mmCIF file of N, CA and C in Angstrom:
data_model
loop_
_atom_site.group_PDB
_atom_site.id
_atom_site.type_symbol
_atom_site.label_atom_id
_atom_site.label_comp_id
_atom_site.label_asym_id
_atom_site.label_seq_id
_atom_site.Cartn_x
_atom_site.Cartn_y
_atom_site.Cartn_z
ATOM 1 N N UNK A 1 36.428 -24.829 39.767
ATOM 2 C CA UNK A 1 35.254 -24.499 39.105
ATOM 3 C C UNK A 1 33.980 -24.777 39.736
ATOM 4 N N UNK A 2 33.011 -24.221 39.832
ATOM 5 C CA UNK A 2 31.715 -24.454 40.704
ATOM 6 C C UNK A 2 31.130 -25.552 40.038
ATOM 7 N N UNK A 3 30.155 -26.332 40.967
ATOM 8 C CA UNK A 3 29.392 -27.423 40.378
ATOM 9 C C UNK A 3 28.318 -26.994 39.201
ATOM 10 N N UNK A 4 28.024 -27.920 38.357
ATOM 11 C CA UNK A 4 27.160 -27.552 37.227
ATOM 12 C C UNK A 4 25.612 -28.055 37.457
ATOM 13 N N UNK A 5 24.719 -27.418 36.974
ATOM 14 C CA UNK A 5 23.418 -27.633 37.201
ATOM 15 C C UNK A 5 22.717 -28.594 35.998
ATOM 16 N N UNK A 6 22.040 -29.572 36.311
ATOM 17 C CA UNK A 6 21.536 -30.254 35.296
ATOM 18 C C UNK A 6 21.173 -31.724 35.799
ATOM 19 N N UNK A 7 20.830 -32.353 34.869
ATOM 20 C CA UNK A 7 20.488 -33.800 35.208
ATOM 21 C C UNK A 7 21.885 -34.435 35.441
ATOM 22 N N UNK A 8 21.994 -35.439 36.352
ATOM 23 C CA UNK A 8 23.095 -36.336 36.611
ATOM 24 C C UNK A 8 23.901 -36.576 35.520
ATOM 25 N N UNK A 9 23.324 -37.116 34.343
ATOM 26 C CA UNK A 9 24.014 -37.552 33.114
ATOM 27 C C UNK A 9 24.496 -36.332 32.460
ATOM 28 N N UNK A 10 23.870 -35.195 32.311
ATOM 29 C CA UNK A 10 24.217 -34.154 31.688
ATOM 30 C C UNK A 10 25.483 -33.431 32.351
ATOM 31 N N UNK A 11 25.342 -33.480 33.749
ATOM 32 C CA UNK A 11 26.416 -32.741 34.464
ATOM 33 C C UNK A 11 27.693 -33.628 34.446
ATOM 34 N N UNK A 12 27.692 -34.828 34.312
ATOM 35 C CA UNK A 12 28.814 -35.779 34.143
ATOM 36 C C UNK A 12 29.576 -35.313 32.880
ATOM 37 N N UNK A 13 28.655 -35.279 31.767
ATOM 38 C CA UNK A 13 29.304 -35.070 30.479
ATOM 39 C C UNK A 13 29.718 -33.603 30.338
ATOM 40 N N UNK A 14 29.006 -32.648 30.937
ATOM 41 C CA UNK A 14 29.235 -31.321 30.886
ATOM 42 C C UNK A 14 30.740 -30.840 31.639
ATOM 43 N N UNK A 15 31.062 -31.663 32.605
ATOM 44 C CA UNK A 15 32.337 -31.266 33.393
ATOM 45 C C UNK A 15 33.484 -31.679 32.357
ATOM 46 N N UNK A 16 33.068 -32.806 31.562
ATOM 47 C CA UNK A 16 34.329 -32.885 30.574
ATOM 48 C C UNK A 16 34.350 -32.060 29.449
ATOM 49 N N UNK A 17 33.110 -31.539 29.143
ATOM 50 C CA UNK A 17 33.031 -30.527 28.021
ATOM 51 C C UNK A 17 33.704 -29.393 28.383
ATOM 52 N N UNK A 18 33.509 -28.796 29.705
ATOM 53 C CA UNK A 18 34.019 -27.479 30.202
ATOM 54 C C UNK A 18 35.496 -27.776 30.181
ATOM 55 N N UNK A 19 35.988 -28.741 30.844
ATOM 56 C CA UNK A 19 37.462 -28.875 30.744
ATOM 57 C C UNK A 19 38.154 -28.916 29.320
ATOM 58 N N UNK A 20 37.335 -29.376 28.433
ATOM 59 C CA UNK A 20 37.856 -29.534 27.045
ATOM 60 C C UNK A 20 37.812 -28.014 26.519
ATOM 61 N N UNK A 21 36.798 -27.317 26.630
ATOM 62 C CA UNK A 21 36.662 -25.848 26.192
ATOM 63 C C UNK A 21 37.598 -25.053 26.847
ATOM 64 N N UNK A 22 37.872 -25.243 27.960
ATOM 65 C CA UNK A 22 38.676 -24.228 28.808
ATOM 66 C C UNK A 22 40.336 -24.649 28.493
ATOM 67 N N UNK A 23 40.344 -25.970 28.349
ATOM 68 C CA UNK A 23 41.848 -26.255 27.926
ATOM 69 C C UNK A 23 42.267 -25.789 26.494
ATOM 70 N N UNK A 24 41.532 -25.971 25.764
ATOM 71 C CA UNK A 24 41.690 -25.513 24.256
ATOM 72 C C UNK A 24 41.792 -23.912 24.352
ATOM 73 N N UNK A 25 40.967 -23.280 25.231
ATOM 74 C CA UNK A 25 41.005 -21.663 24.969
ATOM 75 C C UNK A 25 42.503 -21.403 25.792
ATOM 76 N N UNK A 26 42.649 -22.044 26.882
ATOM 77 C CA UNK A 26 44.116 -21.645 27.606
ATOM 78 C C UNK A 26 45.336 -22.012 26.839
ATOM 79 N N UNK A 27 45.188 -23.130 25.746
ATOM 80 C CA UNK A 27 46.238 -23.199 24.863
ATOM 81 C C UNK A 27 46.363 -22.150 23.691
ATOM 82 N N UNK A 28 45.314 -21.872 23.282
ATOM 83 C CA UNK A 28 45.318 -20.974 22.190
ATOM 84 C C UNK A 28 45.643 -19.539 22.655
ATOM 85 N N UNK A 29 45.242 -19.164 23.939
ATOM 86 C CA UNK A 29 45.399 -17.743 24.230
ATOM 87 C C UNK A 29 46.576 -17.643 25.148
ATOM 88 N N UNK A 30 46.977 -18.506 25.749
ATOM 89 C CA UNK A 30 48.082 -18.223 26.873
ATOM 90 C C UNK A 30 49.539 -18.957 26.235
ATOM 91 N N UNK A 31 49.228 -20.406 26.044
ATOM 92 C CA UNK A 31 50.353 -20.978 25.532
ATOM 93 C C UNK A 31 50.913 -20.686 24.085
ATOM 94 N N UNK A 32 49.852 -20.571 23.173
ATOM 95 C CA UNK A 32 50.230 -20.088 21.792
ATOM 96 C C UNK A 32 50.136 -18.804 21.522
ATOM 97 N N UNK A 33 49.429 -18.109 22.334
ATOM 98 C CA UNK A 33 49.118 -16.525 22.018
ATOM 99 C C UNK A 33 49.809 -15.648 23.041
ATOM 100 N N UNK A 34 49.506 -14.474 23.109
ATOM 101 C CA UNK A 34 49.957 -13.541 23.999
ATOM 102 C C UNK A 34 49.234 -12.981 25.174
ATOM 103 N N UNK A 35 48.385 -13.799 25.635
ATOM 104 C CA UNK A 35 47.510 -13.645 26.766
ATOM 105 C C UNK A 35 48.347 -13.855 27.907
ATOM 106 N N UNK A 36 48.475 -12.929 28.923
ATOM 107 C CA UNK A 36 48.907 -13.038 30.056
ATOM 108 C C UNK A 36 48.343 -14.048 31.164
ATOM 109 N N UNK A 37 48.787 -14.696 31.985
ATOM 110 C CA UNK A 37 48.238 -15.674 33.065
ATOM 111 C C UNK A 37 47.237 -14.691 33.877
ATOM 112 N N UNK A 38 47.344 -13.393 34.101
ATOM 113 C CA UNK A 38 46.574 -12.388 34.900
ATOM 114 C C UNK A 38 45.215 -12.365 33.985
ATOM 115 N N UNK A 39 45.538 -12.079 32.698
ATOM 116 C CA UNK A 39 44.171 -11.889 32.039
ATOM 117 C C UNK A 39 43.348 -13.342 31.926
ATOM 118 N N UNK A 40 44.102 -14.301 31.769
ATOM 119 C CA UNK A 40 43.417 -15.524 31.846
ATOM 120 C C UNK A 40 42.641 -15.815 33.027
ATOM 121 N N UNK A 41 43.291 -15.581 34.252
ATOM 122 C CA UNK A 41 42.602 -15.581 35.464
ATOM 123 C C UNK A 41 41.317 -14.783 35.560
ATOM 124 N N UNK A 42 41.296 -13.559 34.780
ATOM 125 C CA UNK A 42 39.906 -12.993 34.717
ATOM 126 C C UNK A 42 38.868 -13.624 33.758
ATOM 127 N N UNK A 43 39.498 -14.198 32.769
ATOM 128 C CA UNK A 43 38.499 -14.926 31.921
ATOM 129 C C UNK A 43 37.890 -16.172 32.612
ATOM 130 N N UNK A 44 38.933 -16.942 33.379
ATOM 131 C CA UNK A 44 38.514 -17.981 33.957
ATOM 132 C C UNK A 44 37.385 -17.726 35.130
ATOM 133 N N UNK A 45 37.738 -16.501 35.775
ATOM 134 C CA UNK A 45 36.818 -16.183 36.877
ATOM 135 C C UNK A 45 35.419 -15.821 36.287
ATOM 136 N N UNK A 46 35.148 -15.332 35.099
ATOM 137 C CA UNK A 46 33.955 -14.896 34.334
ATOM 138 C C UNK A 46 33.215 -16.195 33.981
ATOM 139 N N UNK A 47 33.897 -17.382 33.515
ATOM 140 C CA UNK A 47 33.300 -18.303 33.099
ATOM 141 C C UNK A 47 32.719 -19.234 34.202
ATOM 142 N N UNK A 48 33.095 -18.877 35.245
ATOM 143 C CA UNK A 48 32.565 -19.518 36.698
ATOM 144 C C UNK A 48 31.140 -19.304 36.711
ATOM 145 N N UNK A 49 30.565 -18.205 36.164
ATOM 146 C CA UNK A 49 29.118 -18.137 36.322
ATOM 147 C C UNK A 49 28.305 -18.866 35.450
ATOM 148 N N UNK A 50 28.846 -19.553 34.496
ATOM 149 C CA UNK A 50 28.238 -20.280 33.348
ATOM 150 C C UNK A 50 28.077 -21.939 34.178
ATOM 151 N N UNK A 51 26.916 -22.049 34.737
ATOM 152 C CA UNK A 51 26.724 -23.282 35.589
ATOM 153 C C UNK A 51 25.696 -24.165 34.968
ATOM 154 N N UNK A 52 25.114 -23.839 33.950
ATOM 155 C CA UNK A 52 24.201 -24.591 33.339
ATOM 156 C C UNK A 52 25.045 -25.718 32.371
ATOM 157 N N UNK A 53 24.687 -26.950 32.696
ATOM 158 C CA UNK A 53 25.319 -28.149 31.981
ATOM 159 C C UNK A 53 24.985 -28.228 30.513
ATOM 160 N N UNK A 54 23.792 -27.663 30.057
ATOM 161 C CA UNK A 54 23.719 -27.813 28.697
ATOM 162 C C UNK A 54 24.533 -26.827 27.871
ATOM 163 N N UNK A 55 24.846 -25.725 28.477
ATOM 164 C CA UNK A 55 25.625 -24.761 27.743
ATOM 165 C C UNK A 55 26.974 -25.292 27.282
ATOM 166 N N UNK A 56 27.616 -25.917 28.287
ATOM 167 C CA UNK A 56 28.814 -26.599 28.064
ATOM 168 C C UNK A 56 28.834 -27.597 27.029
ATOM 169 N N UNK A 57 27.812 -28.344 27.196
ATOM 170 C CA UNK A 57 27.782 -29.386 26.305
ATOM 171 C C UNK A 57 27.422 -28.887 24.779
ATOM 172 N N UNK A 58 26.841 -27.835 24.638
ATOM 173 C CA UNK A 58 26.580 -27.291 23.399
ATOM 174 C C UNK A 58 27.909 -26.677 22.822
ATOM 175 N N UNK A 59 28.825 -26.285 23.761
ATOM 176 C CA UNK A 59 30.075 -25.777 23.150
ATOM 177 C C UNK A 59 30.892 -26.437 22.574
ATOM 178 N N UNK A 60 30.872 -27.929 22.819
ATOM 179 C CA UNK A 60 31.785 -28.994 22.166
ATOM 180 C C UNK A 60 31.447 -29.114 20.786
ATOM 181 N N UNK A 61 30.174 -28.671 20.264
ATOM 182 C CA UNK A 61 29.755 -28.962 19.059
ATOM 183 C C UNK A 61 30.437 -27.799 18.060
ATOM 184 N N UNK A 62 31.122 -26.804 18.723
ATOM 185 C CA UNK A 62 31.818 -25.816 17.866
ATOM 186 C C UNK A 62 33.160 -25.951 18.168
ATOM 187 N N UNK A 63 34.145 -25.392 17.029
ATOM 188 C CA UNK A 63 35.351 -25.613 17.234
ATOM 189 C C UNK A 63 35.714 -24.772 18.298
ATOM 190 N N UNK A 64 37.025 -24.741 19.163
ATOM 191 C CA UNK A 64 37.442 -24.016 20.027
ATOM 192 C C UNK A 64 37.793 -22.753 19.456
ATOM 193 N N UNK A 65 37.641 -21.497 20.138
ATOM 194 C CA UNK A 65 37.888 -20.300 19.591
ATOM 195 C C UNK A 65 39.338 -20.333 19.361
ATOM 196 N N UNK A 66 39.963 -19.657 18.453
ATOM 197 C CA UNK A 66 41.431 -19.734 18.242
ATOM 198 C C UNK A 66 41.975 -18.162 18.336
ATOM 199 N N UNK A 67 41.038 -17.409 18.854
ATOM 200 C CA UNK A 67 41.635 -15.965 19.153
ATOM 201 C C UNK A 67 41.135 -15.517 20.277
ATOM 202 N N UNK A 68 41.749 -14.444 20.669
ATOM 203 C CA UNK A 68 41.309 -13.607 21.902
ATOM 204 C C UNK A 68 39.889 -13.199 21.956
ATOM 205 N N UNK A 69 39.420 -12.747 20.790
ATOM 206 C CA UNK A 69 38.011 -12.150 20.596
ATOM 207 C C UNK A 69 37.016 -13.048 20.989
ATOM 208 N N UNK A 70 37.265 -14.444 20.286
ATOM 209 C CA UNK A 70 36.358 -15.444 20.461
ATOM 210 C C UNK A 70 36.352 -16.050 21.909
ATOM 211 N N UNK A 71 37.415 -16.295 22.631
ATOM 212 C CA UNK A 71 37.454 -16.679 23.969
ATOM 213 C C UNK A 71 36.914 -15.549 24.902
ATOM 214 N N UNK A 72 37.340 -14.487 24.821
ATOM 215 C CA UNK A 72 37.121 -13.404 25.798
ATOM 216 C C UNK A 72 35.475 -13.177 25.724
ATOM 217 N N UNK A 73 34.908 -13.381 24.434
ATOM 218 C CA UNK A 73 33.532 -13.305 24.576
ATOM 219 C C UNK A 73 32.772 -14.505 25.021
ATOM 220 N N UNK A 74 33.571 -15.621 25.147
ATOM 221 C CA UNK A 74 32.887 -16.652 25.768
ATOM 222 C C UNK A 74 32.018 -16.471 27.002
ATOM 223 N N UNK A 75 32.639 -15.684 27.840
ATOM 224 C CA UNK A 75 31.903 -15.566 29.198
ATOM 225 C C UNK A 75 30.621 -14.278 29.081
ATOM 226 N N UNK A 76 30.810 -13.606 28.094
ATOM 227 C CA UNK A 76 29.584 -12.766 27.818
ATOM 228 C C UNK A 76 28.435 -13.356 27.092
ATOM 229 N N UNK A 77 28.672 -14.166 26.160
ATOM 230 C CA UNK A 77 27.420 -14.787 25.364
ATOM 231 C C UNK A 77 26.471 -15.473 26.233
ATOM 232 N N UNK A 78 26.817 -16.216 27.115
ATOM 233 C CA UNK A 78 25.542 -16.952 27.817
ATOM 234 C C UNK A 78 24.753 -15.837 28.418
ATOM 235 N N UNK A 79 25.102 -14.643 28.968
ATOM 236 C CA UNK A 79 24.415 -13.672 29.675
ATOM 237 C C UNK A 79 23.748 -12.822 28.424
ATOM 238 N N UNK A 80 24.556 -12.186 27.605
ATOM 239 C CA UNK A 80 23.918 -11.395 26.663
ATOM 240 C C UNK A 80 22.834 -12.163 25.702
ATOM 241 N N UNK A 81 23.102 -13.273 25.480
ATOM 242 C CA UNK A 81 22.105 -14.088 24.616
ATOM 243 C C UNK A 81 21.076 -14.735 25.250
ATOM 244 N N UNK A 82 20.982 -14.669 26.880
ATOM 245 C CA UNK A 82 20.176 -15.280 27.520
ATOM 246 C C UNK A 82 20.064 -16.807 27.497
ATOM 247 N N UNK A 83 21.441 -17.427 27.295
ATOM 248 C CA UNK A 83 21.595 -18.910 27.216
ATOM 249 C C UNK A 83 21.626 -19.509 28.458
#
Protein backbone atom coordinates (compact mmCIF):
# COMPACT_ATOMS: atom_id res chain seq x y z
CA UNK A 1 0.00 0.00 0.00
CA UNK A 2 1.19 3.54 -0.68
CA UNK A 3 2.20 5.93 2.08
CA UNK A 4 -0.58 7.97 3.67
CA UNK A 5 -0.79 11.76 3.87
CA UNK A 6 -1.39 13.61 7.12
CA UNK A 7 0.30 14.46 10.37
CA UNK A 8 2.79 11.98 11.77
CA UNK A 9 0.36 10.94 14.48
CA UNK A 10 -2.58 10.60 12.08
CA UNK A 11 -0.55 8.55 9.60
CA UNK A 12 0.60 6.15 12.32
CA UNK A 13 -3.00 5.56 13.40
CA UNK A 14 -4.38 5.45 9.86
CA UNK A 15 -1.97 2.70 8.81
CA UNK A 16 -3.49 0.50 11.51
CA UNK A 17 -7.02 1.56 10.55
CA UNK A 18 -6.41 0.79 6.89
CA UNK A 19 -5.12 -2.65 7.79
CA UNK A 20 -8.15 -3.30 10.00
CA UNK A 21 -10.66 -2.21 7.34
CA UNK A 22 -9.02 -4.16 4.54
CA UNK A 23 -8.53 -7.29 6.64
CA UNK A 24 -12.21 -7.25 7.62
CA UNK A 25 -13.26 -6.70 4.01
CA UNK A 26 -11.03 -9.54 2.78
CA UNK A 27 -12.45 -11.90 5.38
CA UNK A 28 -16.04 -10.98 4.57
CA UNK A 29 -15.65 -11.09 0.80
CA UNK A 30 -13.01 -13.68 0.02
CA UNK A 31 -12.75 -16.02 2.99
CA UNK A 32 -16.42 -16.02 3.99
CA UNK A 33 -17.92 -14.88 0.68
CA UNK A 34 -17.71 -15.80 -2.97
CA UNK A 35 -15.34 -13.06 -4.16
CA UNK A 36 -12.37 -14.41 -6.10
CA UNK A 37 -8.77 -13.40 -5.47
CA UNK A 38 -8.77 -11.72 -8.88
CA UNK A 39 -11.74 -9.53 -7.97
CA UNK A 40 -10.16 -8.77 -4.58
CA UNK A 41 -6.95 -7.64 -6.29
CA UNK A 42 -9.03 -5.14 -8.27
CA UNK A 43 -10.65 -3.81 -5.10
CA UNK A 44 -7.26 -3.59 -3.39
CA UNK A 45 -5.79 -1.73 -6.35
CA UNK A 46 -8.67 0.76 -6.31
CA UNK A 47 -8.27 1.60 -2.61
CA UNK A 48 -4.59 2.43 -3.16
CA UNK A 49 -5.75 5.83 -4.39
CA UNK A 50 -7.16 6.66 -0.93
CA UNK A 51 -4.09 8.17 0.70
CA UNK A 52 -5.65 10.68 3.11
CA UNK A 53 -5.02 9.40 6.63
CA UNK A 54 -8.20 10.99 7.97
CA UNK A 55 -10.38 8.98 5.62
CA UNK A 56 -9.03 5.67 6.94
CA UNK A 57 -9.37 6.82 10.54
CA UNK A 58 -13.01 7.71 9.93
CA UNK A 59 -13.71 4.23 8.56
CA UNK A 60 -13.02 2.46 11.85
CA UNK A 61 -15.97 4.34 13.35
CA UNK A 62 -18.24 2.34 11.06
CA UNK A 63 -18.74 -1.39 11.13
CA UNK A 64 -16.82 -3.20 8.41
CA UNK A 65 -18.97 -3.88 5.34
CA UNK A 66 -20.43 -7.37 5.40
CA UNK A 67 -21.35 -7.68 1.76
CA UNK A 68 -19.84 -7.16 -1.64
CA UNK A 69 -21.81 -3.99 -2.40
CA UNK A 70 -20.49 -2.22 0.70
CA UNK A 71 -16.87 -3.13 0.10
CA UNK A 72 -16.78 -2.70 -3.64
CA UNK A 73 -18.22 0.78 -3.10
CA UNK A 74 -15.41 1.50 -0.62
CA UNK A 75 -13.02 2.64 -3.32
CA UNK A 76 -15.62 4.81 -5.04
CA UNK A 77 -17.02 6.70 -2.05
CA UNK A 78 -14.02 8.96 -1.37
CA UNK A 79 -13.92 10.16 -4.95
CA UNK A 80 -17.67 10.40 -5.52
CA UNK A 81 -18.36 12.09 -2.20
CA UNK A 82 -15.29 14.31 -2.41
CA UNK A 83 -13.73 12.92 0.76
